[in-house]
Amino acid sequence: MSVGMAVADYNLPSAATTDMSGKSEKSQQTWLLVRVHTEPIGALVVAAGEDPHAAVDRKFGPAVAERRDGDFLARRAAVLRDAPPITVVVCTRDQPEALATCLDSVARQRYPDFQVLVVDNAPTSDVTEQVARARGVRYVREPRPGLSNARNRALAETGDEILAWLDDDEVADEHWLAELARGFAEHPEAGVVTGAVVPAELATAAQVWFEEFGGHSKGRGFTAAVFSPATAKVQSPLYPLPPFGAGANMAWRAAAARAIGGFDPALGAGTPAMGGEDTVAFAKVLLAGGTIAYRPAALTRHTHRRDLAGLERQLFGYGVGLTAGYTSLVLGRPALVPRLLRLAPTALRDLRNPDGARLATVGPDFPAHILANNRRGMLQGPAAYLRGRREQRRRPRTPEPAEVAA
């Protein structure tokens, strides 16, 4: 593990060119995202002094050669000629600087038909509204705390278009929306298309450790995939989670989200469960016979928490959210219990198996207490979910009128 690892793109259009603008003289290593015609094909770490061109050729030479003369850009152009309308939704709370950067990246999208909706979740001031108004995007305040309440508010405020969700601590690649639209065009049966989330920086030990733990990618890699009832024997909708995508980079047909009842308000950031609303929603889509397409070319970059305490809270929250999510599923569908019991031995082995899905990428210097906290979070998930349900029932269900900035 290298503290101060630089992050850079290695994008090959027709000749090898490298954007190394993120490289620092103090960096011992550089994390490279390798792309051909902007399509990501993999990532690798290049040591200080190593020739990046040689490193990329050594690991990805055949894949680069295969894609260099492909029709990737032509197929994107075909999608853009008949681009469906998309509403980009950013749910946020008291993060004006990050939100401004996020919205500015959305404004640079190379996509002809989109609008932006900012959902301000239980704000403590009007700073988010000011950021939204300054950029001329639609603004709605959702007074009930919890990310699912904010997501559901977006569903209530929009029509039948595609809704593309982006977190406020991310920036979107300029072709993000085009590639989400391509996912729906190539898989018209899909109710959901998800994209890849890569690090925006790896400047601290905490950020590198988070990426080692799986980051927001969780081992999905850069190979497009489709999940449906036809793939259930290869990849269960219930475990391992979340192989289907992340709430930080997902697009839904609005009808598909409404068909599953939206997002569980007792799950997600801002609730005792701390997370899990996205993975439960994905599972519900698959359990109902729906389809999810993963398109790694629909790329976003996430700024991981920089401090160790932030990483500790995050991975503890992931543990809570995981088992809170299972509690939500079981209470809604008790018939799932036998299926979950059959999966339980594999899940328990993966908790401590260094070669298993959870720990295979974790280095020897990864703090053991953070992994222990993650497991402790899992023990607290069911009680946290039940507490969150009680809290949600005590809150009024009628939202205040929308506040819109044109």
PDB file of C-alpha atoms in Angstrom, residues 192-404:
ATOM      1  CA  VAL A 192     -31.998  -0.662 -14.176  1.00  0.00           C
ATOM      2  CA  VAL A 193     -28.588   0.181 -15.639  1.00  0.00           C
ATOM      3  CA  THR A 194     -25.616   0.670 -13.336  1.00  0.00           C
ATOM      4  CA  GLY A 195     -22.125   1.996 -14.001  1.00  0.00           C
ATOM      5  CA  ALA A 196     -18.616   1.794 -12.595  1.00  0.00           C
ATOM      6  CA  VAL A 197     -17.451   3.988  -9.709  1.00  0.00           C
ATOM      7  CA  VAL A 198     -13.687   4.578  -9.594  1.00  0.00           C
ATOM      8  CA  PRO A 199     -11.611   6.655  -7.154  1.00  0.00           C
ATOM      9  CA  ALA A 200     -11.204  10.352  -7.816  1.00  0.00           C
ATOM     10  CA  GLU A 201      -8.080  10.337  -5.668  1.00  0.00           C
ATOM     11  CA  LEU A 202      -6.022   7.971  -3.528  1.00  0.00           C
ATOM     12  CA  ALA A 203      -4.164  10.578  -1.531  1.00  0.00           C
ATOM     13  CA  THR A 204      -4.405   9.035   1.948  1.00  0.00           C
ATOM     14  CA  ALA A 205      -4.053   5.635   3.549  1.00  0.00           C
ATOM     15  CA  ALA A 206      -7.768   5.573   4.351  1.00  0.00           C
ATOM     16  CA  GLN A 207      -8.669   6.105   0.694  1.00  0.00           C
ATOM     17  CA  VAL A 208      -6.313   3.352  -0.470  1.00  0.00           C
ATOM     18  CA  TRP A 209      -7.670   0.957   2.174  1.00  0.00           C
ATOM     19  CA  PHE A 210     -11.243   1.673   1.128  1.00  0.00           C
ATOM     20  CA  GLU A 211     -10.354   0.823  -2.450  1.00  0.00           C
ATOM     21  CA  GLU A 212      -8.602  -2.344  -1.258  1.00  0.00           C
ATOM     22  CA  PHE A 213     -11.801  -3.370   0.524  1.00  0.00           C
ATOM     23  CA  GLY A 214     -13.588  -3.098  -2.796  1.00  0.00           C
ATOM     24  CA  GLY A 215     -14.421   0.592  -2.954  1.00  0.00           C
ATOM     25  CA  HIS A 216     -17.708   1.143  -4.707  1.00  0.00           C
ATOM     26  CA  SER A 217     -16.816  -1.472  -7.329  1.00  0.00           C
ATOM     27  CA  LYS A 218     -16.944  -4.510  -5.037  1.00  0.00           C
ATOM     28  CA  GLY A 219     -15.131  -6.674  -7.574  1.00  0.00           C
ATOM     29  CA  ARG A 220     -17.407  -5.891 -10.509  1.00  0.00           C
ATOM     30  CA  GLY A 221     -14.457  -4.919 -12.681  1.00  0.00           C
ATOM     31  CA  PHE A 222     -14.819  -3.480 -16.170  1.00  0.00           C
ATOM     32  CA  THR A 223     -16.695  -6.208 -18.011  1.00  0.00           C
ATOM     33  CA  ALA A 224     -20.272  -5.440 -18.975  1.00  0.00           C
ATOM     34  CA  ALA A 225     -22.806  -7.860 -17.497  1.00  0.00           C
ATOM     35  CA  VAL A 226     -26.518  -8.539 -17.425  1.00  0.00           C
ATOM     36  CA  PHE A 227     -28.361  -9.963 -14.417  1.00  0.00           C
ATOM     37  CA  SER A 228     -31.818 -11.499 -14.743  1.00  0.00           C
ATOM     38  CA  PRO A 229     -33.746 -14.605 -13.718  1.00  0.00           C
ATOM     39  CA  ALA A 230     -31.754 -16.435 -16.407  1.00  0.00           C
ATOM     40  CA  THR A 231     -28.515 -15.759 -14.490  1.00  0.00           C
ATOM     41  CA  ALA A 232     -29.867 -16.603 -11.016  1.00  0.00           C
ATOM     42  CA  LYS A 233     -28.115 -19.981 -10.923  1.00  0.00           C
ATOM     43  CA  VAL A 234     -24.776 -18.264 -11.554  1.00  0.00           C
ATOM     44  CA  GLN A 235     -25.362 -15.191  -9.384  1.00  0.00           C
ATOM     45  CA  SER A 236     -28.029 -15.257  -6.688  1.00  0.00           C
ATOM     46  CA  PRO A 237     -30.076 -12.064  -6.259  1.00  0.00           C
ATOM     47  CA  LEU A 238     -29.422 -12.442  -2.520  1.00  0.00           C
ATOM     48  CA  TYR A 239     -25.687 -13.114  -2.133  1.00  0.00           C
ATOM     49  CA  PRO A 240     -23.028 -11.964  -2.556  1.00  0.00           C
ATOM     50  CA  LEU A 241     -24.247  -8.386  -2.401  1.00  0.00           C
ATOM     51  CA  PRO A 242     -23.840  -6.028  -4.140  1.00  0.00           C
ATOM     52  CA  PRO A 243     -22.674  -7.467  -7.468  1.00  0.00           C
ATOM     53  CA  PHE A 244     -25.261  -5.585  -9.475  1.00  0.00           C
ATOM     54  CA  GLY A 245     -24.164  -1.999  -8.968  1.00  0.00           C
ATOM     55  CA  ALA A 246     -24.125   0.820  -6.460  1.00  0.00           C
ATOM     56  CA  GLY A 247     -26.587   3.551  -5.595  1.00  0.00           C
ATOM     57  CA  ALA A 248     -23.829   6.048  -6.289  1.00  0.00           C
ATOM     58  CA  ASN A 249     -24.149   5.347 -10.022  1.00  0.00           C
ATOM     59  CA  MET A 250     -27.440   3.892 -11.154  1.00  0.00           C
ATOM     60  CA  ALA A 251     -30.217   4.692 -13.615  1.00  0.00           C
ATOM     61  CA  TRP A 252     -33.772   3.429 -13.354  1.00  0.00           C
ATOM     62  CA  ARG A 253     -36.751   3.431 -15.600  1.00  0.00           C
ATOM     63  CA  ALA A 254     -39.101   5.298 -13.289  1.00  0.00           C
ATOM     64  CA  ALA A 255     -41.752   2.620 -13.766  1.00  0.00           C
ATOM     65  CA  ALA A 256     -39.349  -0.079 -12.563  1.00  0.00           C
ATOM     66  CA  ALA A 257     -38.625   1.823  -9.351  1.00  0.00           C
ATOM     67  CA  ARG A 258     -42.300   2.432  -8.699  1.00  0.00           C
ATOM     68  CA  ALA A 259     -43.137  -1.223  -9.423  1.00  0.00           C
ATOM     69  CA  ILE A 260     -41.089  -2.350  -6.413  1.00  0.00           C
ATOM     70  CA  GLY A 261     -42.624   0.330  -4.191  1.00  0.00           C
ATOM     71  CA  GLY A 262     -39.659   2.672  -4.357  1.00  0.00           C
ATOM     72  CA  PHE A 263     -36.901   2.619  -1.750  1.00  0.00           C
ATOM     73  CA  ASP A 264     -37.407   1.369   1.805  1.00  0.00           C
ATOM     74  CA  PRO A 265     -37.444   4.522   3.995  1.00  0.00           C
ATOM     75  CA  ALA A 266     -35.989   2.602   6.937  1.00  0.00           C
ATOM     76  CA  LEU A 267     -32.797   1.990   4.941  1.00  0.00           C
ATOM     77  CA  GLY A 268     -30.088   4.316   3.652  1.00  0.00           C
ATOM     78  CA  ALA A 269     -27.854   7.088   4.913  1.00  0.00           C
ATOM     79  CA  GLY A 270     -29.540   9.210   7.551  1.00  0.00           C
ATOM     80  CA  THR A 271     -31.332   6.245   9.164  1.00  0.00           C
ATOM     81  CA  PRO A 272     -30.199   3.870  11.927  1.00  0.00           C
ATOM     82  CA  ALA A 273     -29.543   1.288   9.180  1.00  0.00           C
ATOM     83  CA  MET A 274     -26.953   3.651   7.623  1.00  0.00           C
ATOM     84  CA  GLY A 275     -27.254   2.097   4.150  1.00  0.00           C
ATOM     85  CA  GLY A 276     -28.611  -0.832   2.172  1.00  0.00           C
ATOM     86  CA  GLU A 277     -31.465   0.870   0.315  1.00  0.00           C
ATOM     87  CA  ASP A 278     -29.867   0.420  -3.104  1.00  0.00           C
ATOM     88  CA  THR A 279     -28.906  -3.242  -2.792  1.00  0.00           C
ATOM     89  CA  VAL A 280     -32.345  -4.155  -1.452  1.00  0.00           C
ATOM     90  CA  ALA A 281     -33.939  -2.351  -4.380  1.00  0.00           C
ATOM     91  CA  PHE A 282     -31.711  -4.236  -6.834  1.00  0.00           C
ATOM     92  CA  ALA A 283     -32.592  -7.539  -5.171  1.00  0.00           C
ATOM     93  CA  LYS A 284     -36.310  -6.748  -5.392  1.00  0.00           C
ATOM     94  CA  VAL A 285     -36.011  -6.070  -9.120  1.00  0.00           C
ATOM     95  CA  LEU A 286     -34.372  -9.444  -9.722  1.00  0.00           C
ATOM     96  CA  LEU A 287     -36.691 -11.330  -7.392  1.00  0.00           C
ATOM     97  CA  ALA A 288     -39.636  -9.872  -9.308  1.00  0.00           C
ATOM     98  CA  GLY A 289     -38.224 -11.186 -12.595  1.00  0.00           C
ATOM     99  CA  GLY A 290     -36.597  -7.957 -13.757  1.00  0.00           C
ATOM    100  CA  THR A 291     -33.243  -7.272 -15.407  1.00  0.00           C
ATOM    101  CA  ILE A 292     -30.243  -5.154 -14.395  1.00  0.00           C
ATOM    102  CA  ALA A 293     -27.488  -4.258 -16.860  1.00  0.00           C
ATOM    103  CA  TYR A 294     -24.018  -3.241 -15.696  1.00  0.00           C
ATOM    104  CA  ARG A 295     -22.213  -0.822 -18.037  1.00  0.00           C
ATOM    105  CA  PRO A 296     -18.709   0.046 -16.788  1.00  0.00           C
ATOM    106  CA  ALA A 297     -18.338   2.718 -19.474  1.00  0.00           C
ATOM    107  CA  ALA A 298     -20.977   4.725 -17.572  1.00  0.00           C
ATOM    108  CA  LEU A 299     -18.235   6.036 -15.342  1.00  0.00           C
ATOM    109  CA  THR A 300     -18.196   8.203 -12.238  1.00  0.00           C
ATOM    110  CA  ARG A 301     -15.368   9.149  -9.879  1.00  0.00           C
ATOM    111  CA  HIS A 302     -15.896   9.144  -6.135  1.00  0.00           C
ATOM    112  CA  THR A 303     -13.929  11.036  -3.490  1.00  0.00           C
ATOM    113  CA  HIS A 304     -13.430   8.499  -0.728  1.00  0.00           C
ATOM    114  CA  ARG A 305     -13.271   9.590   2.899  1.00  0.00           C
ATOM    115  CA  ARG A 306      -9.769  10.868   3.571  1.00  0.00           C
ATOM    116  CA  ASP A 307      -9.429  10.154   7.306  1.00  0.00           C
ATOM    117  CA  LEU A 308      -9.237   6.876   9.177  1.00  0.00           C
ATOM    118  CA  ALA A 309     -12.162   7.744  11.448  1.00  0.00           C
ATOM    119  CA  GLY A 310     -14.321   8.364   8.393  1.00  0.00           C
ATOM    120  CA  LEU A 311     -13.337   5.000   6.923  1.00  0.00           C
ATOM    121  CA  GLU A 312     -14.144   3.281  10.223  1.00  0.00           C
ATOM    122  CA  ARG A 313     -17.620   4.823  10.295  1.00  0.00           C
ATOM    123  CA  GLN A 314     -18.219   3.968   6.658  1.00  0.00           C
ATOM    124  CA  LEU A 315     -17.324   0.286   6.883  1.00  0.00           C
ATOM    125  CA  PHE A 316     -19.197  -0.067  10.171  1.00  0.00           C
ATOM    126  CA  GLY A 317     -22.193   1.449   8.376  1.00  0.00           C
ATOM    127  CA  TYR A 318     -21.772  -0.981   5.493  1.00  0.00           C
ATOM    128  CA  GLY A 319     -22.007  -3.843   7.974  1.00  0.00           C
ATOM    129  CA  VAL A 320     -25.138  -2.408   9.576  1.00  0.00           C
ATOM    130  CA  GLY A 321     -26.728  -1.703   6.207  1.00  0.00           C
ATOM    131  CA  LEU A 322     -26.011  -5.197   4.880  1.00  0.00           C
ATOM    132  CA  THR A 323     -27.903  -7.106   7.563  1.00  0.00           C
ATOM    133  CA  ALA A 324     -30.511  -4.356   7.897  1.00  0.00           C
ATOM    134  CA  GLY A 325     -31.184  -4.919   4.218  1.00  0.00           C
ATOM    135  CA  TYR A 326     -31.636  -8.633   4.703  1.00  0.00           C
ATOM    136  CA  THR A 327     -34.010  -7.898   7.573  1.00  0.00           C
ATOM    137  CA  SER A 328     -36.042  -5.684   5.269  1.00  0.00           C
ATOM    138  CA  LEU A 329     -36.234  -8.411   2.639  1.00  0.00           C
ATOM    139  CA  VAL A 330     -37.210 -11.127   5.109  1.00  0.00           C
ATOM    140  CA  LEU A 331     -39.923  -9.055   6.762  1.00  0.00           C
ATOM    141  CA  GLY A 332     -41.354  -8.212   3.356  1.00  0.00           C
ATOM    142  CA  ARG A 333     -40.942 -11.742   1.961  1.00  0.00           C
ATOM    143  CA  PRO A 334     -40.752 -14.416   4.686  1.00  0.00           C
ATOM    144  CA  ALA A 335     -40.573 -17.093   1.978  1.00  0.00           C
ATOM    145  CA  LEU A 336     -36.970 -15.992   1.327  1.00  0.00           C
ATOM    146  CA  VAL A 337     -35.772 -17.449   4.647  1.00  0.00           C
ATOM    147  CA  PRO A 338     -34.971 -20.961   3.277  1.00  0.00           C
ATOM    148  CA  ARG A 339     -32.967 -19.466   0.398  1.00  0.00           C
ATOM    149  CA  LEU A 340     -31.002 -17.244   2.746  1.00  0.00           C
ATOM    150  CA  LEU A 341     -30.279 -20.159   5.074  1.00  0.00           C
ATOM    151  CA  ARG A 342     -28.802 -22.100   2.158  1.00  0.00           C
ATOM    152  CA  LEU A 343     -26.536 -19.154   1.361  1.00  0.00           C
ATOM    153  CA  ALA A 344     -25.525 -18.538   5.000  1.00  0.00           C
ATOM    154  CA  PRO A 345     -22.590 -21.024   5.182  1.00  0.00           C
ATOM    155  CA  THR A 346     -20.904 -19.381   2.189  1.00  0.00           C
ATOM    156  CA  ALA A 347     -21.480 -15.927   3.640  1.00  0.00           C
ATOM    157  CA  LEU A 348     -20.023 -16.918   7.013  1.00  0.00           C
ATOM    158  CA  ARG A 349     -16.936 -18.429   5.374  1.00  0.00           C
ATOM    159  CA  ASP A 350     -16.390 -15.259   3.345  1.00  0.00           C
ATOM    160  CA  LEU A 351     -16.267 -13.154   6.523  1.00  0.00           C
ATOM    161  CA  ARG A 352     -12.825 -14.554   7.418  1.00  0.00           C
ATOM    162  CA  ASN A 353     -11.590 -16.333   4.304  1.00  0.00           C
ATOM    163  CA  PRO A 354      -8.587 -14.321   3.004  1.00  0.00           C
ATOM    164  CA  ASP A 355      -9.208 -15.700  -0.483  1.00  0.00           C
ATOM    165  CA  GLY A 356     -12.958 -15.112  -0.423  1.00  0.00           C
ATOM    166  CA  ALA A 357     -14.987 -12.433  -2.158  1.00  0.00           C
ATOM    167  CA  ARG A 358     -14.816  -9.998   0.766  1.00  0.00           C
ATOM    168  CA  LEU A 359     -11.124 -10.137   1.673  1.00  0.00           C
ATOM    169  CA  ALA A 360      -9.186 -11.271  -1.398  1.00  0.00           C
ATOM    170  CA  THR A 361      -8.094  -7.722  -2.282  1.00  0.00           C
ATOM    171  CA  VAL A 362      -7.285  -6.599   1.264  1.00  0.00           C
ATOM    172  CA  GLY A 363      -3.562  -6.105   1.882  1.00  0.00           C
ATOM    173  CA  PRO A 364      -1.599  -7.280   4.943  1.00  0.00           C
ATOM    174  CA  ASP A 365      -1.489  -3.764   6.432  1.00  0.00           C
ATOM    175  CA  PHE A 366      -5.256  -3.266   6.318  1.00  0.00           C
ATOM    176  CA  PRO A 367      -6.322  -2.363   9.885  1.00  0.00           C
ATOM    177  CA  ALA A 368      -7.800  -5.468  11.487  1.00  0.00           C
ATOM    178  CA  HIS A 369      -9.983  -3.431  13.828  1.00  0.00           C
ATOM    179  CA  ILE A 370     -11.821  -1.917  10.857  1.00  0.00           C
ATOM    180  CA  LEU A 371     -12.759  -5.386   9.619  1.00  0.00           C
ATOM    181  CA  ALA A 372     -13.867  -6.263  13.151  1.00  0.00           C
ATOM    182  CA  ASN A 373     -16.014  -3.117  13.262  1.00  0.00           C
ATOM    183  CA  ASN A 374     -17.571  -4.080   9.948  1.00  0.00           C
ATOM    184  CA  ARG A 375     -18.572  -7.435  11.430  1.00  0.00           C
ATOM    185  CA  ARG A 376     -19.908  -5.751  14.580  1.00  0.00           C
ATOM    186  CA  GLY A 377     -22.028  -3.575  12.361  1.00  0.00           C
ATOM    187  CA  MET A 378     -23.571  -6.685  10.839  1.00  0.00           C
ATOM    188  CA  LEU A 379     -24.663  -7.839  14.291  1.00  0.00           C
ATOM    189  CA  GLN A 380     -26.442  -4.531  14.856  1.00  0.00           C
ATOM    190  CA  GLY A 381     -28.193  -4.349  11.498  1.00  0.00           C
ATOM    191  CA  PRO A 382     -31.497  -6.095  12.318  1.00  0.00           C
ATOM    192  CA  ALA A 383     -32.137  -4.001  15.439  1.00  0.00           C
ATOM    193  CA  ALA A 384     -31.145  -0.842  13.561  1.00  0.00           C
ATOM    194  CA  TYR A 385     -33.632  -1.613  10.813  1.00  0.00           C
ATOM    195  CA  LEU A 386     -36.482  -2.169  13.267  1.00  0.00           C
ATOM    196  CA  ARG A 387     -35.615   1.097  15.034  1.00  0.00           C
ATOM    197  CA  GLY A 388     -35.629   2.902  11.712  1.00  0.00           C
ATOM    198  CA  ARG A 389     -39.035   1.493  10.819  1.00  0.00           C
ATOM    199  CA  ARG A 390     -40.476   2.764  14.083  1.00  0.00           C
ATOM    200  CA  GLU A 391     -38.975   6.210  13.470  1.00  0.00           C
ATOM    201  CA  GLN A 392     -40.387   6.402   9.967  1.00  0.00           C
ATOM    202  CA  ARG A 393     -43.869   5.470  11.144  1.00  0.00           C
ATOM    203  CA  ARG A 394     -43.833   8.347  13.624  1.00  0.00           C
ATOM    204  CA  ARG A 395     -42.999  10.889  10.913  1.00  0.00           C
ATOM    205  CA  PRO A 396     -45.677  12.539   8.772  1.00  0.00           C
ATOM    206  CA  ARG A 397     -45.962  11.015   5.321  1.00  0.00           C
ATOM    207  CA  THR A 398     -47.167  14.089   3.460  1.00  0.00           C
ATOM    208  CA  PRO A 399     -44.198  16.002   2.024  1.00  0.00           C
ATOM    209  CA  GLU A 400     -44.092  19.767   2.012  1.00  0.00           C
ATOM    210  CA  PRO A 401     -44.712  21.484  -1.351  1.00  0.00           C
ATOM    211  CA  ALA A 402     -41.856  21.275  -3.821  1.00  0.00           C
ATOM    212  CA  GLU A 403     -39.537  24.240  -4.093  1.00  0.00           C
ATOM    213  CA  VAL A 404     -38.334  24.653  -7.644  1.00  0.00           C
TER     214      VAL A 404
END
